[in-house]
Amino acid sequence: AQSVTQPDIHITVSEGASLELRCNYSYGATPYLFWYVQSPGQGLQLLLKYFSGDTLVQGIKGFEAEFKRSQSSFNLRKPSVHWSDAAEYFCAVDTNAGKSTFGDGTTLTVKP
Amino acid sequence: ETGVTQTPRHLVMGMTNKKSLKCEQHLGHNAMYWYKQSAKKPLELMFVYSLEERVENNSVPSRFSPECPNSSHLFLHLHTLQPEDSALYLCASSRTRDRAETQYFGPGTRLLVL
């Protein structure tokens, strides 16, 4: 069965600093990979997704993620964080069978 | 505003009550989903509907009963719930059930079972 690990429960960065959120997955074939953001009191919003092709994926709000098959990773990055980026971030995997598995999430705090 | 609305936003119910959660999407999508988001647990997919037919039921207890009367509306009927069912229930929709399609989420219903 597939699994998703987000090793960092909570990350704090200063506004303007760069950000990297880690995601590792376990699945036999190439999965479909997603990053979502959830602001307090809101549902999830898709930031970006990877299916195939270029392993560096651009998303909304200035985010990008890189798929590294050798490391089974799909880390999310942003070069300069804004205070409005404070939220919870979820990595997710979809398999051929259409099963969705989400990570536990990483809470991002942005310091002024 | 994602085009997916959920009502009520908050609900408190006793274990013997019967209540329903409602989801409506204004996006013309053909697939709709119910998710459960519990504290300290990953998001769990509960049910999937495609063209008003249930296509997935991920071992959800029978005290949760979904209904999809048309492609724009999705309900989750609740009866004899347990305190551990307290969670945020999220509805989502997508153009089709294809996993490549982006899912659009509603804001959720925060449920507390006493």
JSON list of N, CA and C in Angstrom, two decimals, chain A residues 39-43, chain B residues 5-14 17 19-22 34 78 81 85-90 106-114:
[
{"chain": "A", "resi": 39, "resn": "SER", "atom": "N", "xyz": [-5.73, 26.93, 4.77]},
{"chain": "A", "resi": 39, "resn": "SER", "atom": "CA", "xyz": [-5.72, 28.04, 5.72]},
{"chain": "A", "resi": 39, "resn": "SER", "atom": "C", "xyz": [-6.74, 27.76, 6.81]},
{"chain": "A", "resi": 40, "resn": "PRO", "atom": "N", "xyz": [-6.58, 28.37, 7.98]},
{"chain": "A", "resi": 40, "resn": "PRO", "atom": "CA", "xyz": [-7.51, 28.10, 9.08]},
{"chain": "A", "resi": 40, "resn": "PRO", "atom": "C", "xyz": [-8.97, 28.32, 8.69]},
{"chain": "A", "resi": 41, "resn": "GLY", "atom": "N", "xyz": [-9.81, 27.35, 9.01]},
{"chain": "A", "resi": 41, "resn": "GLY", "atom": "CA", "xyz": [-11.23, 27.46, 8.71]},
{"chain": "A", "resi": 41, "resn": "GLY", "atom": "C", "xyz": [-11.60, 27.26, 7.26]},
{"chain": "A", "resi": 42, "resn": "GLN", "atom": "N", "xyz": [-10.66, 26.81, 6.47]},
{"chain": "A", "resi": 42, "resn": "GLN", "atom": "CA", "xyz": [-10.91, 26.64, 5.04]},
{"chain": "A", "resi": 42, "resn": "GLN", "atom": "C", "xyz": [-10.68, 25.21, 4.60]},
{"chain": "A", "resi": 43, "resn": "GLY", "atom": "N", "xyz": [-11.15, 24.92, 3.40]},
{"chain": "A", "resi": 43, "resn": "GLY", "atom": "CA", "xyz": [-10.85, 23.62, 2.81]},
{"chain": "A", "resi": 43, "resn": "GLY", "atom": "C", "xyz": [-9.47, 23.64, 2.18]},
{"chain": "B", "resi": 5, "resn": "THR", "atom": "N", "xyz": [-19.79, 24.93, -1.79]},
{"chain": "B", "resi": 5, "resn": "THR", "atom": "CA", "xyz": [-20.28, 25.41, -0.51]},
{"chain": "B", "resi": 5, "resn": "THR", "atom": "C", "xyz": [-20.75, 24.24, 0.35]},
{"chain": "B", "resi": 6, "resn": "GLN", "atom": "N", "xyz": [-20.62, 24.42, 1.67]},
{"chain": "B", "resi": 6, "resn": "GLN", "atom": "CA", "xyz": [-21.03, 23.38, 2.60]},
{"chain": "B", "resi": 6, "resn": "GLN", "atom": "C", "xyz": [-21.84, 24.01, 3.72]},
{"chain": "B", "resi": 7, "resn": "THR", "atom": "N", "xyz": [-22.91, 23.33, 4.09]},
{"chain": "B", "resi": 7, "resn": "THR", "atom": "CA", "xyz": [-23.72, 23.76, 5.21]},
{"chain": "B", "resi": 7, "resn": "THR", "atom": "C", "xyz": [-24.12, 22.57, 6.06]},
{"chain": "B", "resi": 8, "resn": "PRO", "atom": "N", "xyz": [-24.22, 22.76, 7.37]},
{"chain": "B", "resi": 8, "resn": "PRO", "atom": "CA", "xyz": [-23.80, 23.94, 8.09]},
{"chain": "B", "resi": 8, "resn": "PRO", "atom": "C", "xyz": [-22.29, 24.01, 8.20]},
{"chain": "B", "resi": 9, "resn": "ARG", "atom": "N", "xyz": [-21.75, 25.10, 8.66]},
{"chain": "B", "resi": 9, "resn": "ARG", "atom": "CA", "xyz": [-20.31, 25.20, 8.86]},
{"chain": "B", "resi": 9, "resn": "ARG", "atom": "C", "xyz": [-19.89, 24.56, 10.18]},
{"chain": "B", "resi": 10, "resn": "HIS", "atom": "N", "xyz": [-20.79, 24.60, 11.15]},
{"chain": "B", "resi": 10, "resn": "HIS", "atom": "CA", "xyz": [-20.53, 23.98, 12.45]},
{"chain": "B", "resi": 10, "resn": "HIS", "atom": "C", "xyz": [-21.78, 23.22, 12.88]},
{"chain": "B", "resi": 11, "resn": "LEU", "atom": "N", "xyz": [-21.55, 22.08, 13.54]},
{"chain": "B", "resi": 11, "resn": "LEU", "atom": "CA", "xyz": [-22.67, 21.25, 13.97]},
{"chain": "B", "resi": 11, "resn": "LEU", "atom": "C", "xyz": [-22.29, 20.53, 15.25]},
{"chain": "B", "resi": 12, "resn": "VAL", "atom": "N", "xyz": [-23.15, 20.63, 16.24]},
{"chain": "B", "resi": 12, "resn": "VAL", "atom": "CA", "xyz": [-23.00, 19.87, 17.47]},
{"chain": "B", "resi": 12, "resn": "VAL", "atom": "C", "xyz": [-24.19, 18.93, 17.58]},
{"chain": "B", "resi": 13, "resn": "MET", "atom": "N", "xyz": [-23.93, 17.66, 17.80]},
{"chain": "B", "resi": 13, "resn": "MET", "atom": "CA", "xyz": [-25.03, 16.72, 17.88]},
{"chain": "B", "resi": 13, "resn": "MET", "atom": "C", "xyz": [-24.75, 15.66, 18.94]},
{"chain": "B", "resi": 14, "resn": "GLY", "atom": "N", "xyz": [-25.84, 15.13, 19.49]},
{"chain": "B", "resi": 14, "resn": "GLY", "atom": "CA", "xyz": [-25.73, 14.04, 20.43]},
{"chain": "B", "resi": 14, "resn": "GLY", "atom": "C", "xyz": [-25.64, 12.72, 19.70]},
{"chain": "B", "resi": 17, "resn": "ASN", "atom": "N", "xyz": [-28.82, 11.62, 17.84]},
{"chain": "B", "resi": 17, "resn": "ASN", "atom": "CA", "xyz": [-29.41, 12.51, 16.84]},
{"chain": "B", "resi": 17, "resn": "ASN", "atom": "C", "xyz": [-29.22, 11.98, 15.42]},
{"chain": "B", "resi": 19, "resn": "LYS", "atom": "N", "xyz": [-28.68, 13.89, 11.69]},
{"chain": "B", "resi": 19, "resn": "LYS", "atom": "CA", "xyz": [-28.44, 15.16, 11.02]},
{"chain": "B", "resi": 19, "resn": "LYS", "atom": "C", "xyz": [-27.90, 14.88, 9.63]},
{"chain": "B", "resi": 20, "resn": "SER", "atom": "N", "xyz": [-27.88, 15.92, 8.80]},
{"chain": "B", "resi": 20, "resn": "SER", "atom": "CA", "xyz": [-27.32, 15.77, 7.45]},
{"chain": "B", "resi": 20, "resn": "SER", "atom": "C", "xyz": [-26.41, 16.93, 7.14]},
{"chain": "B", "resi": 21, "resn": "LEU", "atom": "N", "xyz": [-25.33, 16.63, 6.46]},
{"chain": "B", "resi": 21, "resn": "LEU", "atom": "CA", "xyz": [-24.43, 17.65, 5.93]},
{"chain": "B", "resi": 21, "resn": "LEU", "atom": "C", "xyz": [-24.73, 17.81, 4.45]},
{"chain": "B", "resi": 22, "resn": "LYS", "atom": "N", "xyz": [-24.66, 19.07, 4.01]},
{"chain": "B", "resi": 22, "resn": "LYS", "atom": "CA", "xyz": [-24.97, 19.35, 2.61]},
{"chain": "B", "resi": 22, "resn": "LYS", "atom": "C", "xyz": [-23.78, 19.97, 1.91]},
{"chain": "B", "resi": 34, "resn": "TRP", "atom": "N", "xyz": [-16.53, 13.03, -0.38]},
{"chain": "B", "resi": 34, "resn": "TRP", "atom": "CA", "xyz": [-16.53, 13.35, 1.05]},
{"chain": "B", "resi": 34, "resn": "TRP", "atom": "C", "xyz": [-15.22, 12.90, 1.66]},
{"chain": "B", "resi": 78, "resn": "LEU", "atom": "N", "xyz": [-26.13, 11.49, 8.83]},
{"chain": "B", "resi": 78, "resn": "LEU", "atom": "CA", "xyz": [-25.45, 11.02, 10.04]},
{"chain": "B", "resi": 78, "resn": "LEU", "atom": "C", "xyz": [-26.46, 10.50, 11.04]},
{"chain": "B", "resi": 81, "resn": "LEU", "atom": "N", "xyz": [-24.00, 8.63, 15.80]},
{"chain": "B", "resi": 81, "resn": "LEU", "atom": "CA", "xyz": [-22.55, 8.79, 15.71]},
{"chain": "B", "resi": 81, "resn": "LEU", "atom": "C", "xyz": [-21.89, 8.61, 17.07]},
{"chain": "B", "resi": 85, "resn": "ASP", "atom": "N", "xyz": [-16.21, 10.38, 16.00]},
{"chain": "B", "resi": 85, "resn": "ASP", "atom": "CA", "xyz": [-16.57, 10.87, 14.66]},
{"chain": "B", "resi": 85, "resn": "ASP", "atom": "C", "xyz": [-16.46, 12.39, 14.57]},
{"chain": "B", "resi": 86, "resn": "SER", "atom": "N", "xyz": [-16.19, 13.02, 15.68]},
{"chain": "B", "resi": 86, "resn": "SER", "atom": "CA", "xyz": [-15.97, 14.47, 15.67]},
{"chain": "B", "resi": 86, "resn": "SER", "atom": "C", "xyz": [-14.78, 14.79, 14.78]},
{"chain": "B", "resi": 87, "resn": "ALA", "atom": "N", "xyz": [-15.00, 15.68, 13.83]},
{"chain": "B", "resi": 87, "resn": "ALA", "atom": "CA", "xyz": [-13.96, 15.97, 12.84]},
{"chain": "B", "resi": 87, "resn": "ALA", "atom": "C", "xyz": [-14.45, 17.10, 11.94]},
{"chain": "B", "resi": 88, "resn": "LEU", "atom": "N", "xyz": [-13.58, 17.49, 11.02]},
{"chain": "B", "resi": 88, "resn": "LEU", "atom": "CA", "xyz": [-13.95, 18.40, 9.95]},
{"chain": "B", "resi": 88, "resn": "LEU", "atom": "C", "xyz": [-14.29, 17.55, 8.73]},
{"chain": "B", "resi": 89, "resn": "TYR", "atom": "N", "xyz": [-15.49, 17.71, 8.20]},
{"chain": "B", "resi": 89, "resn": "TYR", "atom": "CA", "xyz": [-15.91, 16.94, 7.04]},
{"chain": "B", "resi": 89, "resn": "TYR", "atom": "C", "xyz": [-15.85, 17.85, 5.81]},
{"chain": "B", "resi": 90, "resn": "LEU", "atom": "N", "xyz": [-15.04, 17.44, 4.87]},
{"chain": "B", "resi": 90, "resn": "LEU", "atom": "CA", "xyz": [-14.79, 18.25, 3.68]},
{"chain": "B", "resi": 90, "resn": "LEU", "atom": "C", "xyz": [-15.43, 17.61, 2.46]},
{"chain": "B", "resi": 106, "resn": "GLY", "atom": "N", "xyz": [-14.67, 22.46, -0.54]},
{"chain": "B", "resi": 106, "resn": "GLY", "atom": "CA", "xyz": [-15.46, 23.39, 0.23]},
{"chain": "B", "resi": 106, "resn": "GLY", "atom": "C", "xyz": [-14.76, 23.70, 1.55]},
{"chain": "B", "resi": 107, "resn": "PRO", "atom": "N", "xyz": [-15.32, 24.61, 2.34]},
{"chain": "B", "resi": 107, "resn": "PRO", "atom": "CA", "xyz": [-14.69, 25.03, 3.60]},
{"chain": "B", "resi": 107, "resn": "PRO", "atom": "C", "xyz": [-14.86, 24.02, 4.72]},
{"chain": "B", "resi": 108, "resn": "GLY", "atom": "N", "xyz": [-15.76, 23.06, 4.54]},
{"chain": "B", "resi": 108, "resn": "GLY", "atom": "CA", "xyz": [-15.91, 22.02, 5.55]},
{"chain": "B", "resi": 108, "resn": "GLY", "atom": "C", "xyz": [-17.02, 22.30, 6.55]},
{"chain": "B", "resi": 109, "resn": "THR", "atom": "N", "xyz": [-17.47, 21.24, 7.18]},
{"chain": "B", "resi": 109, "resn": "THR", "atom": "CA", "xyz": [-18.38, 21.30, 8.32]},
{"chain": "B", "resi": 109, "resn": "THR", "atom": "C", "xyz": [-17.64, 20.77, 9.53]},
{"chain": "B", "resi": 110, "resn": "ARG", "atom": "N", "xyz": [-17.54, 21.59, 10.55]},
{"chain": "B", "resi": 110, "resn": "ARG", "atom": "CA", "xyz": [-16.88, 21.16, 11.80]},
{"chain": "B", "resi": 110, "resn": "ARG", "atom": "C", "xyz": [-17.93, 20.48, 12.66]},
{"chain": "B", "resi": 111, "resn": "LEU", "atom": "N", "xyz": [-17.78, 19.18, 12.87]},
{"chain": "B", "resi": 111, "resn": "LEU", "atom": "CA", "xyz": [-18.77, 18.38, 13.60]},
{"chain": "B", "resi": 111, "resn": "LEU", "atom": "C", "xyz": [-18.24, 18.00, 14.97]},
{"chain": "B", "resi": 112, "resn": "LEU", "atom": "N", "xyz": [-19.06, 18.20, 15.98]},
{"chain": "B", "resi": 112, "resn": "LEU", "atom": "CA", "xyz": [-18.74, 17.77, 17.34]},
{"chain": "B", "resi": 112, "resn": "LEU", "atom": "C", "xyz": [-19.85, 16.84, 17.82]},
{"chain": "B", "resi": 113, "resn": "VAL", "atom": "N", "xyz": [-19.47, 15.64, 18.19]},
{"chain": "B", "resi": 113, "resn": "VAL", "atom": "CA", "xyz": [-20.43, 14.65, 18.68]},
{"chain": "B", "resi": 113, "resn": "VAL", "atom": "C", "xyz": [-20.25, 14.52, 20.19]},
{"chain": "B", "resi": 114, "resn": "LEU", "atom": "N", "xyz": [-21.33, 14.79, 20.91]},
{"chain": "B", "resi": 114, "resn": "LEU", "atom": "CA", "xyz": [-21.25, 14.74, 22.37]},
{"chain": "B", "resi": 114, "resn": "LEU", "atom": "C", "xyz": [-21.82, 13.44, 22.91]}
]
